[in-house]
Amino acid sequence: MNVTFEQLDAEHRSYKGISLSEEECREHLQNAVKDNLLDREEWQDSLNRLQALQEETGFIANAGLIADIQTLLNEEIELKQFRIGEAYAEIILEQEFVCRFHWNENRDARNPRGNKTGADLVGFTEVNGEVVFLFGEVKTSSETATRPPQVMTYAEGIEKQLRDLYNDRNKRFILISYLKNKMRHYPDGHPFKIDFNASERSYYSDTCNFQLYGVLVRDVESDVKDLSASYERLKNHILEPNGLKLLALYLPIRKEEWENIINE
């Protein structure tokens, strides 16, 4: 993993490009990204419950139980490329940028090929030792005709989405309420509750701290122009003390191949 370009204005305000090797990319796709998309924790719980029923003495299982167990064991994932890009972004943010996503949003999807609601990234990060809410958006693009690509600048691109997250307090409140609804099911002392309580204090303090993230997932050569102009526009709108970070991930494997690699 190599940093190909970077501008650092402050710990919480920057843009950066990162390129990955083919070996790193394959390892991520076949392990951490797949686990995220599959929701490995929930998958294992479902499998354990069904297998326990199957093995229960005196329980007469129907054919549907066997079929559902086989479906879980199959593990094949069929997803749109942008969902893979979103999962990849979460993994890199967690592994490299002190971000935490305690709740897998795939659990809320009624349709596994559908869109998420609200924001692509909803979690927590640390800024100068303080835990704050993280809200972000992810786009996947192979476009090279224009830099930045249109997914950064068009009507529903990352620039507009981040401006909306900054401007719309009600939208942020809905996302915070979403996290609170998930957090309350965990016991006291769980990292999810600890992060939420700390972030809530930061958010409602006199400085109202939160972090915005825009992640661009690319399968083309690195180019600073993918982020530089967007960052300059956004930093004049999204003001201190709130955080603004743009990240471009450059993967050496074409996005059309990602799903097959995940399912190898």
PDB file of C-alpha atoms in Angstrom:
ATOM      1  CA  MET A   1       0.000   0.000   0.000  1.00  0.00           C
ATOM      2  CA  ASN A   2       1.607   3.248  -1.183  1.00  0.00           C
ATOM      3  CA  VAL A   3       0.615   6.891  -0.758  1.00  0.00           C
ATOM      4  CA  THR A   4       0.652   8.383  -4.274  1.00  0.00           C
ATOM      5  CA  PHE A   5      -0.346  11.937  -3.344  1.00  0.00           C
ATOM      6  CA  GLU A   6      -1.408  13.832  -0.241  1.00  0.00           C
ATOM      7  CA  GLN A   7      -2.309  17.256   1.094  1.00  0.00           C
ATOM      8  CA  LEU A   8      -2.512  17.542   4.866  1.00  0.00           C
ATOM      9  CA  ASP A   9      -3.993  20.774   6.233  1.00  0.00           C
ATOM     10  CA  ALA A  10      -4.696  19.296   9.681  1.00  0.00           C
ATOM     11  CA  GLU A  11      -5.209  15.865  11.218  1.00  0.00           C
ATOM     12  CA  HIS A  12      -8.913  16.057  10.377  1.00  0.00           C
ATOM     13  CA  ARG A  13      -8.707  17.969   7.075  1.00  0.00           C
ATOM     14  CA  SER A  14      -6.822  16.402   4.175  1.00  0.00           C
ATOM     15  CA  TYR A  15      -6.929  14.459   0.939  1.00  0.00           C
ATOM     16  CA  LYS A  16      -4.883  11.424  -0.004  1.00  0.00           C
ATOM     17  CA  GLY A  17      -4.431   8.873  -2.773  1.00  0.00           C
ATOM     18  CA  ILE A  18      -3.433   5.279  -1.983  1.00  0.00           C
ATOM     19  CA  SER A  19      -2.492   2.553  -4.449  1.00  0.00           C
ATOM     20  CA  LEU A  20      -2.587  -1.135  -3.597  1.00  0.00           C
ATOM     21  CA  SER A  21      -0.692  -4.060  -5.076  1.00  0.00           C
ATOM     22  CA  GLU A  22      -2.536  -6.891  -6.798  1.00  0.00           C
ATOM     23  CA  GLU A  23      -1.622  -9.209  -3.932  1.00  0.00           C
ATOM     24  CA  GLU A  24      -3.060  -6.789  -1.357  1.00  0.00           C
ATOM     25  CA  CYS A  25      -6.180  -6.267  -3.437  1.00  0.00           C
ATOM     26  CA  ARG A  26      -6.876  -9.987  -3.844  1.00  0.00           C
ATOM     27  CA  GLU A  27      -6.286 -10.609  -0.154  1.00  0.00           C
ATOM     28  CA  HIS A  28      -8.762  -7.865   0.781  1.00  0.00           C
ATOM     29  CA  LEU A  29     -11.416  -9.008  -1.697  1.00  0.00           C
ATOM     30  CA  GLN A  30     -11.249 -12.656  -0.680  1.00  0.00           C
ATOM     31  CA  ASN A  31     -11.156 -12.022   3.067  1.00  0.00           C
ATOM     32  CA  ALA A  32     -12.083  -8.745   4.791  1.00  0.00           C
ATOM     33  CA  VAL A  33     -14.248  -7.365   1.971  1.00  0.00           C
ATOM     34  CA  LYS A  34     -16.043 -10.689   1.522  1.00  0.00           C
ATOM     35  CA  ASP A  35     -16.607 -10.969   5.274  1.00  0.00           C
ATOM     36  CA  ASN A  36     -18.101  -7.467   5.288  1.00  0.00           C
ATOM     37  CA  LEU A  37     -20.434  -8.189   2.367  1.00  0.00           C
ATOM     38  CA  LEU A  38     -21.404 -11.577   3.740  1.00  0.00           C
ATOM     39  CA  ASP A  39     -21.716 -10.120   7.267  1.00  0.00           C
ATOM     40  CA  ARG A  40     -19.694 -13.018   8.609  1.00  0.00           C
ATOM     41  CA  GLU A  41     -20.845 -12.616  12.225  1.00  0.00           C
ATOM     42  CA  GLU A  42     -24.538 -12.693  11.299  1.00  0.00           C
ATOM     43  CA  TRP A  43     -23.938 -15.477   8.745  1.00  0.00           C
ATOM     44  CA  GLN A  44     -22.271 -17.676  11.371  1.00  0.00           C
ATOM     45  CA  ASP A  45     -25.068 -17.057  13.868  1.00  0.00           C
ATOM     46  CA  SER A  46     -27.729 -18.007  11.299  1.00  0.00           C
ATOM     47  CA  LEU A  47     -25.841 -21.145  10.294  1.00  0.00           C
ATOM     48  CA  ASN A  48     -25.353 -22.217  13.915  1.00  0.00           C
ATOM     49  CA  ARG A  49     -29.057 -21.783  14.689  1.00  0.00           C
ATOM     50  CA  LEU A  50     -30.227 -23.794  11.684  1.00  0.00           C
ATOM     51  CA  GLN A  51     -27.676 -26.554  12.212  1.00  0.00           C
ATOM     52  CA  ALA A  52     -28.716 -26.797  15.879  1.00  0.00           C
ATOM     53  CA  LEU A  53     -32.320 -27.320  14.766  1.00  0.00           C
ATOM     54  CA  GLN A  54     -31.212 -29.934  12.246  1.00  0.00           C
ATOM     55  CA  GLU A  55     -29.307 -31.859  14.928  1.00  0.00           C
ATOM     56  CA  GLU A  56     -31.943 -31.514  17.662  1.00  0.00           C
ATOM     57  CA  THR A  57     -33.114 -34.902  18.917  1.00  0.00           C
ATOM     58  CA  GLY A  58     -36.707 -35.566  17.944  1.00  0.00           C
ATOM     59  CA  PHE A  59     -37.006 -32.543  15.643  1.00  0.00           C
ATOM     60  CA  ILE A  60     -38.382 -33.484  12.219  1.00  0.00           C
ATOM     61  CA  ALA A  61     -36.893 -31.034   9.742  1.00  0.00           C
ATOM     62  CA  ASN A  62     -38.575 -30.091   6.481  1.00  0.00           C
ATOM     63  CA  ALA A  63     -36.800 -29.732   3.147  1.00  0.00           C
ATOM     64  CA  GLY A  64     -36.676 -25.962   3.551  1.00  0.00           C
ATOM     65  CA  LEU A  65     -34.311 -26.209   6.512  1.00  0.00           C
ATOM     66  CA  ILE A  66     -31.829 -28.252   4.487  1.00  0.00           C
ATOM     67  CA  ALA A  67     -32.163 -25.833   1.561  1.00  0.00           C
ATOM     68  CA  ASP A  68     -31.512 -22.776   3.745  1.00  0.00           C
ATOM     69  CA  ILE A  69     -28.461 -24.404   5.347  1.00  0.00           C
ATOM     70  CA  GLN A  70     -27.118 -25.178   1.883  1.00  0.00           C
ATOM     71  CA  THR A  71     -27.732 -21.590   0.796  1.00  0.00           C
ATOM     72  CA  LEU A  72     -25.652 -20.342   3.723  1.00  0.00           C
ATOM     73  CA  LEU A  73     -22.890 -22.860   3.071  1.00  0.00           C
ATOM     74  CA  ASN A  74     -22.747 -21.844  -0.584  1.00  0.00           C
ATOM     75  CA  GLU A  75     -21.507 -18.342   0.415  1.00  0.00           C
ATOM     76  CA  GLU A  76     -21.613 -17.039  -3.155  1.00  0.00           C
ATOM     77  CA  ILE A  77     -22.113 -13.293  -3.222  1.00  0.00           C
ATOM     78  CA  GLU A  78     -23.943 -11.518  -6.046  1.00  0.00           C
ATOM     79  CA  LEU A  79     -23.617  -7.761  -5.728  1.00  0.00           C
ATOM     80  CA  LYS A  80     -23.306  -4.585  -7.715  1.00  0.00           C
ATOM     81  CA  GLN A  81     -19.802  -3.162  -8.062  1.00  0.00           C
ATOM     82  CA  PHE A  82     -20.614  -0.068  -6.023  1.00  0.00           C
ATOM     83  CA  ARG A  83     -21.525  -2.238  -3.020  1.00  0.00           C
ATOM     84  CA  ILE A  84     -18.121  -3.910  -3.249  1.00  0.00           C
ATOM     85  CA  GLY A  85     -16.534  -0.460  -3.410  1.00  0.00           C
ATOM     86  CA  GLU A  86     -18.405   0.617  -0.276  1.00  0.00           C
ATOM     87  CA  ALA A  87     -17.263  -2.470   1.609  1.00  0.00           C
ATOM     88  CA  TYR A  88     -13.663  -1.919   0.447  1.00  0.00           C
ATOM     89  CA  ALA A  89     -13.790   1.677   1.667  1.00  0.00           C
ATOM     90  CA  GLU A  90     -14.981   0.570   5.119  1.00  0.00           C
ATOM     91  CA  ILE A  91     -12.210  -2.016   5.393  1.00  0.00           C
ATOM     92  CA  ILE A  92      -9.432   0.444   4.501  1.00  0.00           C
ATOM     93  CA  LEU A  93     -10.813   3.116   6.831  1.00  0.00           C
ATOM     94  CA  GLU A  94     -10.949   0.609   9.689  1.00  0.00           C
ATOM     95  CA  GLN A  95      -7.512  -0.854   9.028  1.00  0.00           C
ATOM     96  CA  GLU A  96      -5.574   2.317   8.220  1.00  0.00           C
ATOM     97  CA  PHE A  97      -7.437   5.394   9.491  1.00  0.00           C
ATOM     98  CA  VAL A  98      -8.699   4.724  13.052  1.00  0.00           C
ATOM     99  CA  CYS A  99     -12.332   4.471  11.940  1.00  0.00           C
ATOM    100  CA  ARG A 100     -14.867   2.100  13.466  1.00  0.00           C
ATOM    101  CA  PHE A 101     -18.114   0.724  12.059  1.00  0.00           C
ATOM    102  CA  HIS A 102     -19.639  -1.406  14.791  1.00  0.00           C
ATOM    103  CA  TRP A 103     -22.843  -2.235  12.906  1.00  0.00           C
ATOM    104  CA  ASN A 104     -22.872  -3.912   9.487  1.00  0.00           C
ATOM    105  CA  GLU A 105     -25.508  -1.998   7.522  1.00  0.00           C
ATOM    106  CA  ASN A 106     -26.112  -4.987   5.243  1.00  0.00           C
ATOM    107  CA  ARG A 107     -28.259  -6.374   8.078  1.00  0.00           C
ATOM    108  CA  ASP A 108     -30.796  -3.638   7.368  1.00  0.00           C
ATOM    109  CA  ALA A 109     -31.075  -4.357   3.632  1.00  0.00           C
ATOM    110  CA  ARG A 110     -34.297  -5.950   2.448  1.00  0.00           C
ATOM    111  CA  ASN A 111     -32.739  -6.445  -0.982  1.00  0.00           C
ATOM    112  CA  PRO A 112     -29.023  -7.416  -0.995  1.00  0.00           C
ATOM    113  CA  ARG A 113     -28.620  -5.771  -4.417  1.00  0.00           C
ATOM    114  CA  GLY A 114     -30.318  -2.564  -3.342  1.00  0.00           C
ATOM    115  CA  ASN A 115     -29.061   0.816  -2.195  1.00  0.00           C
ATOM    116  CA  LYS A 116     -28.356   1.870   1.355  1.00  0.00           C
ATOM    117  CA  THR A 117     -30.344   4.765   2.743  1.00  0.00           C
ATOM    118  CA  GLY A 118     -29.025   7.920   4.396  1.00  0.00           C
ATOM    119  CA  ALA A 119     -25.253   7.769   3.926  1.00  0.00           C
ATOM    120  CA  ASP A 120     -22.797   5.107   2.803  1.00  0.00           C
ATOM    121  CA  LEU A 121     -20.578   5.476   5.878  1.00  0.00           C
ATOM    122  CA  VAL A 122     -21.961   5.959   9.382  1.00  0.00           C
ATOM    123  CA  GLY A 123     -19.614   5.297  12.267  1.00  0.00           C
ATOM    124  CA  PHE A 124     -16.894   6.783  14.444  1.00  0.00           C
ATOM    125  CA  THR A 125     -13.336   8.053  14.179  1.00  0.00           C
ATOM    126  CA  GLU A 126     -10.747   9.739  16.393  1.00  0.00           C
ATOM    127  CA  VAL A 127      -9.465  13.285  15.968  1.00  0.00           C
ATOM    128  CA  ASN A 128      -6.737  14.532  18.301  1.00  0.00           C
ATOM    129  CA  GLY A 129      -7.681  11.862  20.823  1.00  0.00           C
ATOM    130  CA  GLU A 130     -11.394  12.716  20.683  1.00  0.00           C
ATOM    131  CA  VAL A 131     -14.002  10.248  19.371  1.00  0.00           C
ATOM    132  CA  VAL A 132     -16.441  11.853  16.908  1.00  0.00           C
ATOM    133  CA  PHE A 133     -19.221  10.766  14.573  1.00  0.00           C
ATOM    134  CA  LEU A 134     -18.137   9.892  11.039  1.00  0.00           C
ATOM    135  CA  PHE A 135     -20.502  10.469   8.107  1.00  0.00           C
ATOM    136  CA  GLY A 136     -19.367   9.721   4.586  1.00  0.00           C
ATOM    137  CA  GLU A 137     -20.046   8.784   1.000  1.00  0.00           C
ATOM    138  CA  VAL A 138     -18.366   6.325  -1.367  1.00  0.00           C
ATOM    139  CA  LYS A 139     -18.297   6.248  -5.164  1.00  0.00           C
ATOM    140  CA  THR A 140     -16.721   3.728  -7.537  1.00  0.00           C
ATOM    141  CA  SER A 141     -15.574   4.892 -10.974  1.00  0.00           C
ATOM    142  CA  SER A 142     -13.332   3.915 -13.895  1.00  0.00           C
ATOM    143  CA  GLU A 143     -13.823   7.209 -15.741  1.00  0.00           C
ATOM    144  CA  THR A 144     -10.670   8.939 -16.994  1.00  0.00           C
ATOM    145  CA  ALA A 145     -12.143  11.354 -19.558  1.00  0.00           C
ATOM    146  CA  THR A 146     -12.443  13.990 -16.852  1.00  0.00           C
ATOM    147  CA  ARG A 147     -10.522  14.441 -13.611  1.00  0.00           C
ATOM    148  CA  PRO A 148     -12.115  14.572 -11.125  1.00  0.00           C
ATOM    149  CA  PRO A 149     -14.540  11.953 -12.440  1.00  0.00           C
ATOM    150  CA  GLN A 150     -18.206  12.867 -12.669  1.00  0.00           C
ATOM    151  CA  VAL A 151     -19.059  10.823  -9.564  1.00  0.00           C
ATOM    152  CA  MET A 152     -17.292  13.578  -7.619  1.00  0.00           C
ATOM    153  CA  THR A 153     -18.977  16.549  -9.287  1.00  0.00           C
ATOM    154  CA  TYR A 154     -22.359  15.581 -10.759  1.00  0.00           C
ATOM    155  CA  ALA A 155     -25.769  16.341  -9.199  1.00  0.00           C
ATOM    156  CA  GLU A 156     -25.602  13.431  -6.737  1.00  0.00           C
ATOM    157  CA  GLY A 157     -21.829  13.206  -6.559  1.00  0.00           C
ATOM    158  CA  ILE A 158     -19.606  13.178  -3.498  1.00  0.00           C
ATOM    159  CA  GLU A 159     -19.158  16.966  -3.440  1.00  0.00           C
ATOM    160  CA  LYS A 160     -22.898  17.610  -3.184  1.00  0.00           C
ATOM    161  CA  GLN A 161     -23.471  14.726  -0.787  1.00  0.00           C
ATOM    162  CA  LEU A 162     -20.828  16.010   1.631  1.00  0.00           C
ATOM    163  CA  ARG A 163     -22.158  19.569   1.398  1.00  0.00           C
ATOM    164  CA  ASP A 164     -25.629  18.220   2.207  1.00  0.00           C
ATOM    165  CA  LEU A 165     -24.324  16.283   5.216  1.00  0.00           C
ATOM    166  CA  TYR A 166     -22.667  19.468   6.452  1.00  0.00           C
ATOM    167  CA  ASN A 167     -25.678  21.729   5.825  1.00  0.00           C
ATOM    168  CA  ASP A 168     -28.534  19.439   6.844  1.00  0.00           C
ATOM    169  CA  ARG A 169     -28.608  19.052  10.612  1.00  0.00           C
ATOM    170  CA  ASN A 170     -31.796  16.965  10.420  1.00  0.00           C
ATOM    171  CA  LYS A 171     -30.103  14.453   8.122  1.00  0.00           C
ATOM    172  CA  ARG A 172     -27.251  14.066  10.602  1.00  0.00           C
ATOM    173  CA  PHE A 173     -29.768  13.684  13.434  1.00  0.00           C
ATOM    174  CA  ILE A 174     -31.449  10.809  11.566  1.00  0.00           C
ATOM    175  CA  LEU A 175     -28.070   9.089  11.116  1.00  0.00           C
ATOM    176  CA  ILE A 176     -27.202   9.582  14.792  1.00  0.00           C
ATOM    177  CA  SER A 177     -30.611   8.182  15.755  1.00  0.00           C
ATOM    178  CA  TYR A 178     -29.919   5.192  13.523  1.00  0.00           C
ATOM    179  CA  LEU A 179     -26.684   4.508  15.414  1.00  0.00           C
ATOM    180  CA  LYS A 180     -28.404   5.025  18.763  1.00  0.00           C
ATOM    181  CA  ASN A 181     -31.107   2.520  17.827  1.00  0.00           C
ATOM    182  CA  LYS A 182     -28.445  -0.120  17.110  1.00  0.00           C
ATOM    183  CA  MET A 183     -26.175   0.791  20.029  1.00  0.00           C
ATOM    184  CA  ARG A 184     -28.847   0.437  22.720  1.00  0.00           C
ATOM    185  CA  HIS A 185     -29.047  -3.341  22.192  1.00  0.00           C
ATOM    186  CA  TYR A 186     -25.441  -3.760  23.366  1.00  0.00           C
ATOM    187  CA  PRO A 187     -24.379  -4.086  27.026  1.00  0.00           C
ATOM    188  CA  ASP A 188     -22.774  -1.254  28.982  1.00  0.00           C
ATOM    189  CA  GLY A 189     -19.040  -1.173  28.386  1.00  0.00           C
ATOM    190  CA  HIS A 190     -19.309  -2.449  24.804  1.00  0.00           C
ATOM    191  CA  PRO A 191     -17.038  -0.478  22.414  1.00  0.00           C
ATOM    192  CA  PHE A 192     -20.093   0.552  20.354  1.00  0.00           C
ATOM    193  CA  LYS A 193     -21.693   2.219  23.390  1.00  0.00           C
ATOM    194  CA  ILE A 194     -18.423   3.788  24.490  1.00  0.00           C
ATOM    195  CA  ASP A 195     -17.841   5.302  21.031  1.00  0.00           C
ATOM    196  CA  PHE A 196     -21.438   6.509  20.718  1.00  0.00           C
ATOM    197  CA  ASN A 197     -21.490   8.210  24.106  1.00  0.00           C
ATOM    198  CA  ALA A 198     -18.150   9.926  23.463  1.00  0.00           C
ATOM    199  CA  SER A 199     -19.210  11.056  19.972  1.00  0.00           C
ATOM    200  CA  GLU A 200     -22.542  12.363  21.243  1.00  0.00           C
ATOM    201  CA  ARG A 201     -20.714  14.543  23.778  1.00  0.00           C
ATOM    202  CA  SER A 202     -18.386  15.854  21.052  1.00  0.00           C
ATOM    203  CA  TYR A 203     -21.301  16.565  18.733  1.00  0.00           C
ATOM    204  CA  TYR A 204     -23.347  18.465  21.308  1.00  0.00           C
ATOM    205  CA  SER A 205     -20.434  20.389  22.800  1.00  0.00           C
ATOM    206  CA  ASP A 206     -19.988  24.064  21.955  1.00  0.00           C
ATOM    207  CA  THR A 207     -17.729  23.159  19.011  1.00  0.00           C
ATOM    208  CA  CYS A 208     -20.045  20.471  17.511  1.00  0.00           C
ATOM    209  CA  ASN A 209     -17.325  18.215  16.150  1.00  0.00           C
ATOM    210  CA  PHE A 210     -17.953  15.579  13.478  1.00  0.00           C
ATOM    211  CA  GLN A 211     -15.944  14.138  10.581  1.00  0.00           C
ATOM    212  CA  LEU A 212     -17.004  13.977   6.922  1.00  0.00           C
ATOM    213  CA  TYR A 213     -15.362  11.461   4.581  1.00  0.00           C
ATOM    214  CA  GLY A 214     -15.538  11.079   0.824  1.00  0.00           C
ATOM    215  CA  VAL A 215     -13.983   7.911  -0.599  1.00  0.00           C
ATOM    216  CA  LEU A 216     -13.393   7.377  -4.312  1.00  0.00           C
ATOM    217  CA  VAL A 217     -12.675   3.775  -5.332  1.00  0.00           C
ATOM    218  CA  ARG A 218     -10.807   3.517  -8.655  1.00  0.00           C
ATOM    219  CA  ASP A 219      -9.478   0.785 -10.927  1.00  0.00           C
ATOM    220  CA  VAL A 220      -7.330   3.193 -12.966  1.00  0.00           C
ATOM    221  CA  GLU A 221      -3.961   4.909 -12.561  1.00  0.00           C
ATOM    222  CA  SER A 222      -3.546   7.346  -9.691  1.00  0.00           C
ATOM    223  CA  ASP A 223      -3.966  11.054 -10.431  1.00  0.00           C
ATOM    224  CA  VAL A 224      -4.012  13.894  -7.892  1.00  0.00           C
ATOM    225  CA  LYS A 225      -6.643  15.673 -10.009  1.00  0.00           C
ATOM    226  CA  ASP A 226      -9.156  13.038  -8.897  1.00  0.00           C
ATOM    227  CA  LEU A 227      -9.409  14.836  -5.539  1.00  0.00           C
ATOM    228  CA  SER A 228      -7.514  18.134  -5.517  1.00  0.00           C
ATOM    229  CA  ALA A 229     -10.123  20.445  -7.078  1.00  0.00           C
ATOM    230  CA  SER A 230     -12.989  18.829  -5.167  1.00  0.00           C
ATOM    231  CA  TYR A 231     -11.130  19.261  -1.893  1.00  0.00           C
ATOM    232  CA  GLU A 232     -10.411  22.932  -2.574  1.00  0.00           C
ATOM    233  CA  ARG A 233     -14.089  23.586  -3.266  1.00  0.00           C
ATOM    234  CA  LEU A 234     -15.314  21.626  -0.261  1.00  0.00           C
ATOM    235  CA  LYS A 235     -12.887  23.013   2.313  1.00  0.00           C
ATOM    236  CA  ASN A 236     -14.228  26.512   1.664  1.00  0.00           C
ATOM    237  CA  HIS A 237     -17.754  25.287   2.430  1.00  0.00           C
ATOM    238  CA  ILE A 238     -17.199  22.693   5.172  1.00  0.00           C
ATOM    239  CA  LEU A 239     -15.588  24.799   7.854  1.00  0.00           C
ATOM    240  CA  GLU A 240     -13.569  24.212  11.014  1.00  0.00           C
ATOM    241  CA  PRO A 241     -13.823  22.691  13.539  1.00  0.00           C
ATOM    242  CA  ASN A 242     -15.522  19.958  11.512  1.00  0.00           C
ATOM    243  CA  GLY A 243     -13.411  17.444   9.657  1.00  0.00           C
ATOM    244  CA  LEU A 244     -13.141  16.938   5.908  1.00  0.00           C
ATOM    245  CA  LYS A 245     -11.191  14.075   4.394  1.00  0.00           C
ATOM    246  CA  LEU A 246     -11.140  12.803   0.822  1.00  0.00           C
ATOM    247  CA  LEU A 247      -9.518   9.467   0.027  1.00  0.00           C
ATOM    248  CA  ALA A 248      -8.915   7.812  -3.343  1.00  0.00           C
ATOM    249  CA  LEU A 249      -8.204   4.075  -3.410  1.00  0.00           C
ATOM    250  CA  TYR A 250      -6.491   2.821  -6.562  1.00  0.00           C
ATOM    251  CA  LEU A 251      -6.988  -0.896  -7.128  1.00  0.00           C
ATOM    252  CA  PRO A 252      -4.943  -2.720  -9.804  1.00  0.00           C
ATOM    253  CA  ILE A 253      -7.779  -5.133 -10.655  1.00  0.00           C
ATOM    254  CA  ARG A 254     -10.622  -4.077 -12.951  1.00  0.00           C
ATOM    255  CA  LYS A 255     -13.926  -3.683 -11.134  1.00  0.00           C
ATOM    256  CA  GLU A 256     -15.592  -6.160 -13.504  1.00  0.00           C
ATOM    257  CA  GLU A 257     -13.416  -8.878 -11.924  1.00  0.00           C
ATOM    258  CA  TRP A 258     -14.072  -8.089  -8.256  1.00  0.00           C
ATOM    259  CA  GLU A 259     -17.148 -10.275  -7.802  1.00  0.00           C
ATOM    260  CA  ASN A 260     -15.506 -13.321  -9.387  1.00  0.00           C
ATOM    261  CA  ILE A 261     -12.431 -12.940  -7.167  1.00  0.00           C
ATOM    262  CA  ILE A 262     -14.620 -12.669  -4.058  1.00  0.00           C
ATOM    263  CA  ASN A 263     -16.378 -15.897  -5.025  1.00  0.00           C
ATOM    264  CA  GLU A 264     -13.261 -17.900  -5.954  1.00  0.00           C
TER     265      GLU A 264
END
